[in-house]
Amino acid sequence: MEMTLRWYGSKFDTVTLKQIRQIPGVTGVITTLYDTEPGEVWSRGRIRAMKDEVEAAGLHVAGIESVNIHDAIKTGAPEREQYIANYIETLENLGKEDIHMVCYNFMPVFDWTRTELARVRADGSTVLAYTQEAVDALDPEKMFESISGDMNGSIMPGWEPERMARVKELFEMYKDVDDEKLFENLKYFLEKIMPVCDKYDINMAIHPDDPAWSVFGLPRIIINKENILRMMKMVDNPHNGVTFCSGSYGTNLANDLPDMIRSLKGRIHFAHVRNLKFITPTNFEEAAHLSSDGTFDMYEIMKALYDIGFDGPIRPDHGRMIWDEVAMPGYGLYDRALGATYLNGLWEAIDKATKRGI
Ligand code: DNO
């Protein structure tokens, strides 16, 4: 595996490449072209410029998170043909620039959903949190307003104000799309893009839906072992793979994370590893990465990744806001750096124990 950190580009991120370079063991960043709209073609020139900037800081671009999918593709609207053609062109340009991992999601309307961006924990740190009760009490069109006050002036991916202003229209687009239709549209998209992925050896890594169940009555399909294996089989090509995000699949306590990882051998192209602390099954907060601070056994998660021979990029995910840092919720420097170091420590211990036959 390669330890990486997500970086939001010099225009948006409070964290610098120099800081990332100083986290021991972090050699790559996961980034994207932040000022593009879903559906736009990414030119080789712009991809090159992004790579140059990262490489000048002594790091490399280990993958893209995300090349977002236009809603016409997710809903199966007639304009999808054009948007799929554009997506293929973007993949081709990424491949020519030697980028081989692309994370994306197939979530309708909202990307990941949290109901609090700054819940205060006993130690005074603040974390992202979710309660189903809060979602149930909320008008989806007001979702953005309810959390935007805690964004620290940042624009969080999936929560762009332009997009949130169109929520009503987006709901309308998805009104005839159920789980089966969404699966069908995903299959259609994947079948069209697999040839370019084969040609340039690009690993597509679908991000799970977060939380891993339907919110606001919208269909959500990338939620559990059964569905993800269905997706792997429906387009049975190793380039059709997943982002294993422990914090997203882990929202549903019925998901056995190490078992899911083991069932996806050869198909996990990217890993987001973080911990959650459950207060009740539908009320959770994003804990420190350390096992004892949350609900998951992080050793077992890393061990499962190790055992299946995972060799893609991995990153710590949503960190707590600590040490008075002011940053995009979940994406400050300090707690993610602690997370990277902890995950590296687990990996080293697992590697050495395995090699010594312990
Ligand atoms: C949240 C992220 C997601 C993820 C996208 C992938 O912090 O994990 O926004 O990047 O769903 O397309």
mmCIF file of C-alpha atoms and ligand atoms in Angstrom:
data_model
loop_
_atom_site.group_PDB
_atom_site.id
_atom_site.type_symbol
_atom_site.label_atom_id
_atom_site.label_comp_id
_atom_site.label_asym_id
_atom_site.label_seq_id
_atom_site.Cartn_x
_atom_site.Cartn_y
_atom_site.Cartn_z
ATOM 1 C CA MET A 1 0.000 0.000 0.000
ATOM 2 C CA GLU A 2 0.994 3.593 -0.364
ATOM 3 C CA MET A 3 0.109 6.076 2.392
ATOM 4 C CA THR A 4 -1.435 9.258 0.983
ATOM 5 C CA LEU A 5 -3.379 12.298 2.102
ATOM 6 C CA ARG A 6 -6.266 13.971 0.348
ATOM 7 C CA TRP A 7 -5.327 17.448 -0.817
ATOM 8 C CA TYR A 8 -7.825 20.060 -1.993
ATOM 9 C CA GLY A 9 -5.434 22.097 -4.126
ATOM 10 C CA SER A 10 -3.577 25.299 -3.305
ATOM 11 C CA LYS A 11 -6.640 27.414 -4.005
ATOM 12 C CA PHE A 12 -8.945 25.731 -1.468
ATOM 13 C CA ASP A 13 -6.903 23.780 1.068
ATOM 14 C CA THR A 14 -5.568 25.169 4.346
ATOM 15 C CA VAL A 15 -3.048 22.302 4.339
ATOM 16 C CA THR A 16 0.041 22.761 2.181
ATOM 17 C CA LEU A 17 1.950 20.208 0.134
ATOM 18 C CA LYS A 18 5.014 21.011 2.237
ATOM 19 C CA GLN A 19 3.135 20.009 5.388
ATOM 20 C CA ILE A 20 1.915 16.807 3.788
ATOM 21 C CA ARG A 21 5.455 15.976 2.667
ATOM 22 C CA GLN A 22 6.574 16.182 6.309
ATOM 23 C CA ILE A 23 4.184 13.507 7.571
ATOM 24 C CA PRO A 24 6.392 10.428 7.899
ATOM 25 C CA GLY A 25 5.576 7.769 5.335
ATOM 26 C CA VAL A 26 3.214 9.869 3.235
ATOM 27 C CA THR A 27 4.467 9.864 -0.338
ATOM 28 C CA GLY A 28 1.435 10.744 -2.413
ATOM 29 C CA VAL A 29 -1.644 12.907 -2.541
ATOM 30 C CA ILE A 30 -5.119 12.198 -3.726
ATOM 31 C CA THR A 31 -6.576 15.202 -5.441
ATOM 32 C CA THR A 32 -8.744 16.409 -8.299
ATOM 33 C CA LEU A 33 -9.238 19.412 -10.560
ATOM 34 C CA TYR A 34 -11.349 21.367 -8.118
ATOM 35 C CA ASP A 35 -12.684 23.956 -10.491
ATOM 36 C CA THR A 36 -14.276 21.563 -12.946
ATOM 37 C CA GLU A 37 -17.949 20.681 -13.158
ATOM 38 C CA PRO A 38 -19.165 17.077 -13.410
ATOM 39 C CA GLY A 39 -19.337 16.247 -17.109
ATOM 40 C CA GLU A 40 -16.499 18.501 -18.229
ATOM 41 C CA VAL A 41 -13.560 17.086 -20.174
ATOM 42 C CA TRP A 42 -10.242 17.424 -18.309
ATOM 43 C CA SER A 43 -7.501 18.510 -20.666
ATOM 44 C CA ARG A 44 -4.052 16.964 -20.568
ATOM 45 C CA GLY A 45 -2.588 20.404 -19.963
ATOM 46 C CA ARG A 46 -4.567 20.931 -16.780
ATOM 47 C CA ILE A 47 -3.820 17.458 -15.494
ATOM 48 C CA ARG A 48 -0.134 18.011 -16.225
ATOM 49 C CA ALA A 49 -0.129 21.343 -14.376
ATOM 50 C CA MET A 50 -1.693 19.695 -11.315
ATOM 51 C CA LYS A 51 0.905 16.922 -11.398
ATOM 52 C CA ASP A 52 3.760 19.401 -11.822
ATOM 53 C CA GLU A 53 2.691 21.338 -8.758
ATOM 54 C CA VAL A 54 2.495 18.188 -6.625
ATOM 55 C CA GLU A 55 5.765 16.785 -7.941
ATOM 56 C CA ALA A 56 7.601 20.058 -7.308
ATOM 57 C CA ALA A 57 6.796 19.513 -3.617
ATOM 58 C CA GLY A 58 8.378 16.059 -3.625
ATOM 59 C CA LEU A 59 5.100 14.134 -3.725
ATOM 60 C CA HIS A 60 3.131 12.473 -6.498
ATOM 61 C CA VAL A 61 -0.487 12.186 -7.533
ATOM 62 C CA ALA A 62 -1.440 8.688 -6.384
ATOM 63 C CA GLY A 63 -4.964 8.934 -7.732
ATOM 64 C CA ILE A 64 -7.962 11.149 -8.364
ATOM 65 C CA GLU A 65 -10.799 11.696 -5.925
ATOM 66 C CA SER A 66 -13.059 12.265 -7.688
ATOM 67 C CA VAL A 67 -13.961 12.448 -11.337
ATOM 68 C CA ASN A 68 -17.603 13.134 -10.594
ATOM 69 C CA ILE A 69 -20.395 11.577 -12.589
ATOM 70 C CA HIS A 70 -22.958 13.823 -14.216
ATOM 71 C CA ASP A 71 -26.534 13.312 -13.005
ATOM 72 C CA ALA A 72 -27.620 12.479 -16.579
ATOM 73 C CA ILE A 73 -25.482 9.315 -16.329
ATOM 74 C CA LYS A 74 -26.874 8.374 -12.921
ATOM 75 C CA THR A 75 -30.472 8.931 -14.016
ATOM 76 C CA GLY A 76 -30.019 7.426 -17.497
ATOM 77 C CA ALA A 77 -31.196 10.576 -19.302
ATOM 78 C CA PRO A 78 -30.627 10.783 -23.094
ATOM 79 C CA GLU A 79 -27.785 13.301 -22.664
ATOM 80 C CA ARG A 80 -25.797 10.610 -20.877
ATOM 81 C CA GLU A 81 -24.160 9.583 -24.181
ATOM 82 C CA GLN A 82 -22.383 12.922 -24.435
ATOM 83 C CA TYR A 83 -21.374 12.894 -20.788
ATOM 84 C CA ILE A 84 -20.055 9.340 -21.019
ATOM 85 C CA ALA A 85 -18.035 10.350 -24.105
ATOM 86 C CA ASN A 86 -16.615 13.266 -22.108
ATOM 87 C CA TYR A 87 -15.809 10.971 -19.182
ATOM 88 C CA ILE A 88 -13.970 8.608 -21.521
ATOM 89 C CA GLU A 89 -11.945 11.513 -22.887
ATOM 90 C CA THR A 90 -11.017 12.561 -19.343
ATOM 91 C CA LEU A 91 -9.946 9.001 -18.500
ATOM 92 C CA GLU A 92 -7.882 8.881 -21.665
ATOM 93 C CA ASN A 93 -6.107 12.107 -20.717
ATOM 94 C CA LEU A 94 -5.501 10.849 -17.177
ATOM 95 C CA GLY A 95 -4.103 7.601 -18.546
ATOM 96 C CA LYS A 96 -1.779 9.462 -20.894
ATOM 97 C CA GLU A 97 -0.557 11.461 -17.899
ATOM 98 C CA ASP A 98 0.169 8.211 -16.070
ATOM 99 C CA ILE A 99 -2.640 8.389 -13.506
ATOM 100 C CA HIS A 100 -4.174 4.987 -12.894
ATOM 101 C CA MET A 101 -6.705 5.267 -10.068
ATOM 102 C CA VAL A 102 -9.998 7.139 -10.207
ATOM 103 C CA CYS A 103 -12.437 7.326 -7.300
ATOM 104 C CA TYR A 104 -16.048 8.265 -8.039
ATOM 105 C CA ASN A 105 -19.453 7.759 -6.500
ATOM 106 C CA PHE A 106 -22.925 6.959 -7.755
ATOM 107 C CA MET A 107 -24.918 8.647 -5.002
ATOM 108 C CA PRO A 108 -28.034 10.501 -6.110
ATOM 109 C CA VAL A 109 -28.321 14.203 -5.230
ATOM 110 C CA PHE A 110 -26.215 14.247 -2.060
ATOM 111 C CA ASP A 111 -22.701 12.953 -1.709
ATOM 112 C CA TRP A 112 -21.897 11.976 1.889
ATOM 113 C CA THR A 113 -24.317 13.257 4.501
ATOM 114 C CA ARG A 114 -23.598 14.391 8.070
ATOM 115 C CA THR A 115 -25.959 16.288 10.321
ATOM 116 C CA GLU A 116 -23.307 18.032 12.445
ATOM 117 C CA LEU A 117 -19.904 19.284 11.335
ATOM 118 C CA ALA A 118 -18.570 20.286 14.738
ATOM 119 C CA ARG A 119 -19.909 18.083 17.548
ATOM 120 C CA VAL A 120 -17.846 18.764 20.659
ATOM 121 C CA ARG A 121 -16.332 15.685 22.291
ATOM 122 C CA ALA A 122 -15.262 15.265 25.923
ATOM 123 C CA ASP A 123 -11.656 16.219 25.093
ATOM 124 C CA GLY A 124 -12.755 19.471 23.444
ATOM 125 C CA SER A 125 -12.061 18.296 19.889
ATOM 126 C CA THR A 126 -14.851 18.669 17.346
ATOM 127 C CA VAL A 127 -15.983 16.034 14.909
ATOM 128 C CA LEU A 128 -18.455 15.310 12.144
ATOM 129 C CA ALA A 129 -21.532 13.449 13.385
ATOM 130 C CA TYR A 130 -24.796 11.964 12.151
ATOM 131 C CA THR A 131 -28.132 11.208 13.696
ATOM 132 C CA GLN A 132 -30.975 9.656 11.761
ATOM 133 C CA GLU A 133 -33.434 11.603 13.906
ATOM 134 C CA ALA A 134 -31.967 14.871 12.611
ATOM 135 C CA VAL A 135 -32.206 13.696 9.000
ATOM 136 C CA ASP A 136 -35.777 12.544 9.466
ATOM 137 C CA ALA A 137 -36.727 15.913 10.905
ATOM 138 C CA LEU A 138 -35.142 17.830 8.058
ATOM 139 C CA ASP A 139 -36.496 19.085 4.774
ATOM 140 C CA PRO A 140 -33.792 17.944 2.272
ATOM 141 C CA GLU A 141 -33.857 21.354 0.632
ATOM 142 C CA LYS A 142 -32.752 22.845 3.944
ATOM 143 C CA MET A 143 -29.927 20.353 4.459
ATOM 144 C CA PHE A 144 -27.270 22.709 3.205
ATOM 145 C CA GLU A 145 -28.449 25.640 5.312
ATOM 146 C CA SER A 146 -28.484 23.462 8.401
ATOM 147 C CA ILE A 147 -24.784 22.613 8.194
ATOM 148 C CA SER A 148 -23.235 25.465 6.228
ATOM 149 C CA GLY A 149 -22.581 27.557 9.345
ATOM 150 C CA ASP A 150 -19.964 25.039 10.506
ATOM 151 C CA MET A 151 -18.024 24.786 7.275
ATOM 152 C CA ASN A 152 -15.283 27.199 8.404
ATOM 153 C CA GLY A 153 -15.738 29.140 5.184
ATOM 154 C CA SER A 154 -14.784 26.113 3.107
ATOM 155 C CA ILE A 155 -16.580 24.483 0.217
ATOM 156 C CA MET A 156 -16.886 20.785 0.856
ATOM 157 C CA PRO A 157 -16.998 18.413 -2.118
ATOM 158 C CA GLY A 158 -20.508 17.256 -2.806
ATOM 159 C CA TRP A 159 -21.848 20.273 -0.899
ATOM 160 C CA GLU A 160 -21.089 23.023 -3.382
ATOM 161 C CA PRO A 161 -23.583 25.878 -2.868
ATOM 162 C CA GLU A 162 -24.407 25.928 -6.621
ATOM 163 C CA ARG A 163 -25.380 22.291 -6.379
ATOM 164 C CA MET A 164 -27.382 22.757 -3.212
ATOM 165 C CA ALA A 165 -29.287 25.591 -4.841
ATOM 166 C CA ARG A 166 -30.547 23.023 -7.368
ATOM 167 C CA VAL A 167 -31.655 20.411 -4.854
ATOM 168 C CA LYS A 168 -35.314 20.582 -5.837
ATOM 169 C CA GLU A 169 -34.534 20.116 -9.513
ATOM 170 C CA LEU A 170 -32.165 17.242 -8.678
ATOM 171 C CA PHE A 171 -34.850 15.456 -6.651
ATOM 172 C CA GLU A 172 -37.169 15.798 -9.637
ATOM 173 C CA MET A 173 -34.571 14.169 -11.934
ATOM 174 C CA TYR A 174 -34.373 11.133 -9.669
ATOM 175 C CA LYS A 175 -38.098 10.660 -9.099
ATOM 176 C CA ASP A 176 -38.353 7.580 -11.355
ATOM 177 C CA VAL A 177 -35.011 6.113 -10.370
ATOM 178 C CA ASP A 178 -35.122 3.238 -7.910
ATOM 179 C CA ASP A 179 -32.323 0.895 -6.808
ATOM 180 C CA GLU A 180 -32.747 -1.393 -9.828
ATOM 181 C CA LYS A 181 -32.661 1.502 -12.274
ATOM 182 C CA LEU A 182 -29.582 2.910 -10.569
ATOM 183 C CA PHE A 183 -27.817 -0.471 -10.865
ATOM 184 C CA GLU A 184 -28.779 -0.583 -14.549
ATOM 185 C CA ASN A 185 -27.431 2.914 -15.186
ATOM 186 C CA LEU A 186 -24.217 2.110 -13.357
ATOM 187 C CA LYS A 187 -23.756 -1.048 -15.442
ATOM 188 C CA TYR A 188 -24.360 0.888 -18.655
ATOM 189 C CA PHE A 189 -21.759 3.483 -17.663
ATOM 190 C CA LEU A 190 -19.156 0.915 -16.582
ATOM 191 C CA GLU A 191 -19.514 -1.167 -19.722
ATOM 192 C CA LYS A 192 -18.875 1.917 -21.831
ATOM 193 C CA ILE A 193 -15.786 3.006 -19.931
ATOM 194 C CA MET A 194 -14.086 -0.381 -19.395
ATOM 195 C CA PRO A 195 -12.311 -0.391 -22.806
ATOM 196 C CA VAL A 196 -10.502 2.883 -22.039
ATOM 197 C CA CYS A 197 -9.688 1.610 -18.535
ATOM 198 C CA ASP A 198 -8.252 -1.570 -20.046
ATOM 199 C CA LYS A 199 -6.225 0.413 -22.564
ATOM 200 C CA TYR A 200 -4.631 2.738 -19.981
ATOM 201 C CA ASP A 201 -4.781 0.414 -16.981
ATOM 202 C CA ILE A 202 -7.067 2.697 -14.998
ATOM 203 C CA ASN A 203 -8.575 1.289 -11.821
ATOM 204 C CA MET A 204 -12.049 2.661 -11.192
ATOM 205 C CA ALA A 205 -12.852 2.726 -7.468
ATOM 206 C CA ILE A 206 -16.469 3.381 -6.562
ATOM 207 C CA HIS A 207 -16.945 5.107 -3.229
ATOM 208 C CA PRO A 208 -19.698 3.694 -1.021
ATOM 209 C CA ASP A 209 -22.805 5.627 -0.152
ATOM 210 C CA ASP A 210 -22.494 7.383 3.168
ATOM 211 C CA PRO A 211 -24.466 6.665 5.281
ATOM 212 C CA ALA A 212 -24.967 3.178 3.880
ATOM 213 C CA TRP A 213 -28.721 3.392 3.561
ATOM 214 C CA SER A 214 -31.299 5.445 1.748
ATOM 215 C CA VAL A 215 -31.614 9.052 2.897
ATOM 216 C CA PHE A 216 -34.525 11.337 2.015
ATOM 217 C CA GLY A 217 -36.153 8.458 0.116
ATOM 218 C CA LEU A 218 -33.397 8.466 -2.530
ATOM 219 C CA PRO A 219 -32.039 5.177 -3.870
ATOM 220 C CA ARG A 220 -28.624 4.129 -2.530
ATOM 221 C CA ILE A 221 -26.973 0.964 -3.790
ATOM 222 C CA ILE A 222 -23.300 0.849 -2.760
ATOM 223 C CA ILE A 223 -24.088 -0.022 0.816
ATOM 224 C CA ASN A 224 -23.243 -3.636 1.720
ATOM 225 C CA LYS A 225 -21.436 -6.829 0.736
ATOM 226 C CA GLU A 226 -24.293 -8.250 -1.299
ATOM 227 C CA ASN A 227 -24.681 -5.142 -3.459
ATOM 228 C CA ILE A 228 -20.999 -4.537 -3.965
ATOM 229 C CA LEU A 229 -20.411 -8.141 -5.025
ATOM 230 C CA ARG A 230 -23.368 -7.818 -7.384
ATOM 231 C CA MET A 231 -21.698 -4.770 -8.887
ATOM 232 C CA MET A 232 -18.353 -6.569 -9.235
ATOM 233 C CA LYS A 233 -20.050 -9.477 -11.019
ATOM 234 C CA MET A 234 -22.257 -7.392 -13.274
ATOM 235 C CA VAL A 235 -19.159 -5.905 -14.920
ATOM 236 C CA ASP A 236 -16.585 -8.543 -14.153
ATOM 237 C CA ASN A 237 -13.404 -6.703 -15.003
ATOM 238 C CA PRO A 238 -10.612 -6.068 -12.467
ATOM 239 C CA HIS A 239 -10.656 -2.384 -13.456
ATOM 240 C CA ASN A 240 -14.172 -2.219 -12.054
ATOM 241 C CA GLY A 241 -13.267 -1.963 -8.402
ATOM 242 C CA VAL A 242 -13.998 -0.181 -5.169
ATOM 243 C CA THR A 243 -12.814 2.413 -2.715
ATOM 244 C CA PHE A 244 -13.058 0.561 0.554
ATOM 245 C CA CYS A 245 -14.147 3.285 2.957
ATOM 246 C CA SER A 246 -14.410 1.851 6.472
ATOM 247 C CA GLY A 247 -16.239 4.915 7.753
ATOM 248 C CA SER A 248 -18.948 4.712 5.074
ATOM 249 C CA TYR A 249 -19.650 0.959 5.058
ATOM 250 C CA GLY A 250 -19.171 1.070 8.817
ATOM 251 C CA THR A 251 -22.166 3.374 9.288
ATOM 252 C CA ASN A 252 -24.253 0.210 9.133
ATOM 253 C CA LEU A 253 -23.220 -1.973 12.067
ATOM 254 C CA ALA A 254 -24.477 -5.048 10.199
ATOM 255 C CA ASN A 255 -21.547 -4.655 7.759
ATOM 256 C CA ASP A 256 -18.655 -6.878 8.844
ATOM 257 C CA LEU A 257 -15.778 -4.748 7.559
ATOM 258 C CA PRO A 258 -12.881 -7.260 7.602
ATOM 259 C CA ASP A 259 -15.118 -9.872 5.983
ATOM 260 C CA MET A 260 -16.163 -7.434 3.249
ATOM 261 C CA ILE A 261 -12.515 -6.588 2.579
ATOM 262 C CA ARG A 262 -11.603 -10.270 2.274
ATOM 263 C CA SER A 263 -14.472 -10.842 -0.169
ATOM 264 C CA LEU A 264 -13.151 -8.074 -2.432
ATOM 265 C CA LYS A 265 -9.656 -9.439 -3.030
ATOM 266 C CA GLY A 266 -8.194 -7.932 -6.204
ATOM 267 C CA ARG A 267 -10.968 -5.364 -6.498
ATOM 268 C CA ILE A 268 -10.031 -2.832 -3.790
ATOM 269 C CA HIS A 269 -8.111 -0.103 -5.568
ATOM 270 C CA PHE A 270 -8.198 2.572 -2.888
ATOM 271 C CA ALA A 271 -8.796 2.558 0.866
ATOM 272 C CA HIS A 272 -10.152 5.219 3.217
ATOM 273 C CA VAL A 273 -9.541 4.034 6.739
ATOM 274 C CA ARG A 274 -11.187 5.787 9.664
ATOM 275 C CA ASN A 275 -13.061 4.978 12.839
ATOM 276 C CA LEU A 276 -16.569 5.818 14.078
ATOM 277 C CA LYS A 277 -17.929 5.943 17.589
ATOM 278 C CA PHE A 278 -21.526 4.810 17.899
ATOM 279 C CA ILE A 279 -23.717 6.321 20.592
ATOM 280 C CA THR A 280 -26.733 4.357 19.286
ATOM 281 C CA PRO A 281 -26.969 2.476 15.956
ATOM 282 C CA THR A 282 -28.285 5.625 14.259
ATOM 283 C CA ASN A 283 -26.249 8.205 16.135
ATOM 284 C CA PHE A 284 -22.532 8.159 15.476
ATOM 285 C CA GLU A 285 -19.584 10.512 15.498
ATOM 286 C CA GLU A 286 -16.234 10.362 13.747
ATOM 287 C CA ALA A 287 -13.692 9.358 16.374
ATOM 288 C CA ALA A 288 -9.903 9.432 16.292
ATOM 289 C CA HIS A 289 -8.418 6.681 14.126
ATOM 290 C CA LEU A 290 -7.247 4.689 17.181
ATOM 291 C CA SER A 291 -9.346 1.535 17.784
ATOM 292 C CA SER A 292 -9.946 2.313 21.456
ATOM 293 C CA ASP A 293 -11.437 5.728 20.671
ATOM 294 C CA GLY A 294 -14.209 4.297 18.520
ATOM 295 C CA THR A 295 -16.221 1.216 17.643
ATOM 296 C CA PHE A 296 -14.097 -0.475 14.960
ATOM 297 C CA ASP A 297 -11.109 -2.738 15.407
ATOM 298 C CA MET A 298 -8.658 -0.908 13.177
ATOM 299 C CA TYR A 299 -6.081 -3.670 13.478
ATOM 300 C CA GLU A 300 -8.533 -6.165 11.959
ATOM 301 C CA ILE A 301 -9.312 -3.773 9.106
ATOM 302 C CA MET A 302 -5.633 -3.243 8.300
ATOM 303 C CA LYS A 303 -4.921 -6.952 8.713
ATOM 304 C CA ALA A 304 -7.646 -7.841 6.213
ATOM 305 C CA LEU A 305 -6.222 -5.319 3.715
ATOM 306 C CA TYR A 306 -2.757 -6.767 4.282
ATOM 307 C CA ASP A 307 -3.954 -10.361 3.878
ATOM 308 C CA ILE A 308 -5.619 -9.724 0.512
ATOM 309 C CA GLY A 309 -2.384 -8.140 -0.757
ATOM 310 C CA PHE A 310 -3.837 -4.636 -1.038
ATOM 311 C CA ASP A 311 -1.281 -2.502 -2.882
ATOM 312 C CA GLY A 312 -3.181 0.659 -3.805
ATOM 313 C CA PRO A 313 -3.233 4.089 -2.215
ATOM 314 C CA ILE A 314 -4.674 4.334 1.258
ATOM 315 C CA ARG A 315 -5.515 7.439 3.236
ATOM 316 C CA PRO A 316 -6.607 8.391 6.702
ATOM 317 C CA ASP A 317 -10.003 10.014 6.477
ATOM 318 C CA HIS A 318 -12.092 12.646 8.237
ATOM 319 C CA GLY A 319 -9.960 13.842 11.128
ATOM 320 C CA ARG A 320 -11.117 15.554 14.283
ATOM 321 C CA MET A 321 -10.469 19.271 14.634
ATOM 322 C CA ILE A 322 -7.784 19.453 17.325
ATOM 323 C CA TRP A 323 -5.117 21.814 18.634
ATOM 324 C CA ASP A 324 -7.186 24.872 17.623
ATOM 325 C CA GLU A 325 -6.820 24.179 13.942
ATOM 326 C CA VAL A 326 -9.265 26.004 11.688
ATOM 327 C CA ALA A 327 -9.817 23.997 8.519
ATOM 328 C CA MET A 328 -12.411 22.299 6.401
ATOM 329 C CA PRO A 329 -14.345 19.970 8.751
ATOM 330 C CA GLY A 330 -12.794 16.510 8.564
ATOM 331 C CA TYR A 331 -9.865 17.675 6.481
ATOM 332 C CA GLY A 332 -7.441 19.488 8.738
ATOM 333 C CA LEU A 333 -3.786 18.521 8.986
ATOM 334 C CA TYR A 334 -3.191 17.412 12.559
ATOM 335 C CA ASP A 335 -5.580 14.589 13.183
ATOM 336 C CA ARG A 336 -5.188 13.139 9.712
ATOM 337 C CA ALA A 337 -1.407 13.169 10.219
ATOM 338 C CA LEU A 338 -1.898 11.272 13.480
ATOM 339 C CA GLY A 339 -4.175 8.870 11.596
ATOM 340 C CA ALA A 340 -1.602 8.281 8.838
ATOM 341 C CA THR A 341 1.091 7.573 11.408
ATOM 342 C CA TYR A 342 -1.112 5.173 13.341
ATOM 343 C CA LEU A 343 -2.147 3.279 10.206
ATOM 344 C CA ASN A 344 1.493 3.081 9.118
ATOM 345 C CA GLY A 345 2.358 1.687 12.543
ATOM 346 C CA LEU A 346 -0.311 -0.976 12.333
ATOM 347 C CA TRP A 347 0.859 -1.950 8.848
ATOM 348 C CA GLU A 348 4.511 -2.207 9.899
ATOM 349 C CA ALA A 349 3.593 -4.397 12.853
ATOM 350 C CA ILE A 350 1.388 -6.663 10.729
ATOM 351 C CA ASP A 351 4.070 -6.920 8.051
ATOM 352 C CA LYS A 352 6.837 -7.793 10.492
ATOM 353 C CA ALA A 353 4.734 -10.268 12.449
ATOM 354 C CA THR A 354 3.669 -11.994 9.219
ATOM 355 C CA LYS A 355 7.212 -12.194 7.879
ATOM 356 C CA ARG A 356 8.462 -13.595 11.174
ATOM 357 C CA GLY A 357 5.664 -16.137 11.165
ATOM 358 C CA ILE A 358 4.113 -14.828 14.376
HETATM 359 C C1 DNO B 1 -16.073 12.504 1.956
HETATM 360 C C2 DNO B 1 -15.580 11.746 0.802
HETATM 361 C C3 DNO B 1 -16.566 11.684 -0.352
HETATM 362 C C4 DNO B 1 -15.908 11.027 -1.559
HETATM 363 C C5 DNO B 1 -16.795 10.929 -2.761
HETATM 364 C C6 DNO B 1 -16.123 10.122 -3.835
HETATM 365 O O1 DNO B 1 -15.292 12.959 2.743
HETATM 366 O O2 DNO B 1 -15.142 10.486 1.164
HETATM 367 O O3 DNO B 1 -16.971 12.972 -0.670
HETATM 368 O O4 DNO B 1 -14.794 11.765 -1.925
HETATM 369 O O5 DNO B 1 -18.001 10.370 -2.456
HETATM 370 O O6 DNO B 1 -16.674 10.428 -5.080
#
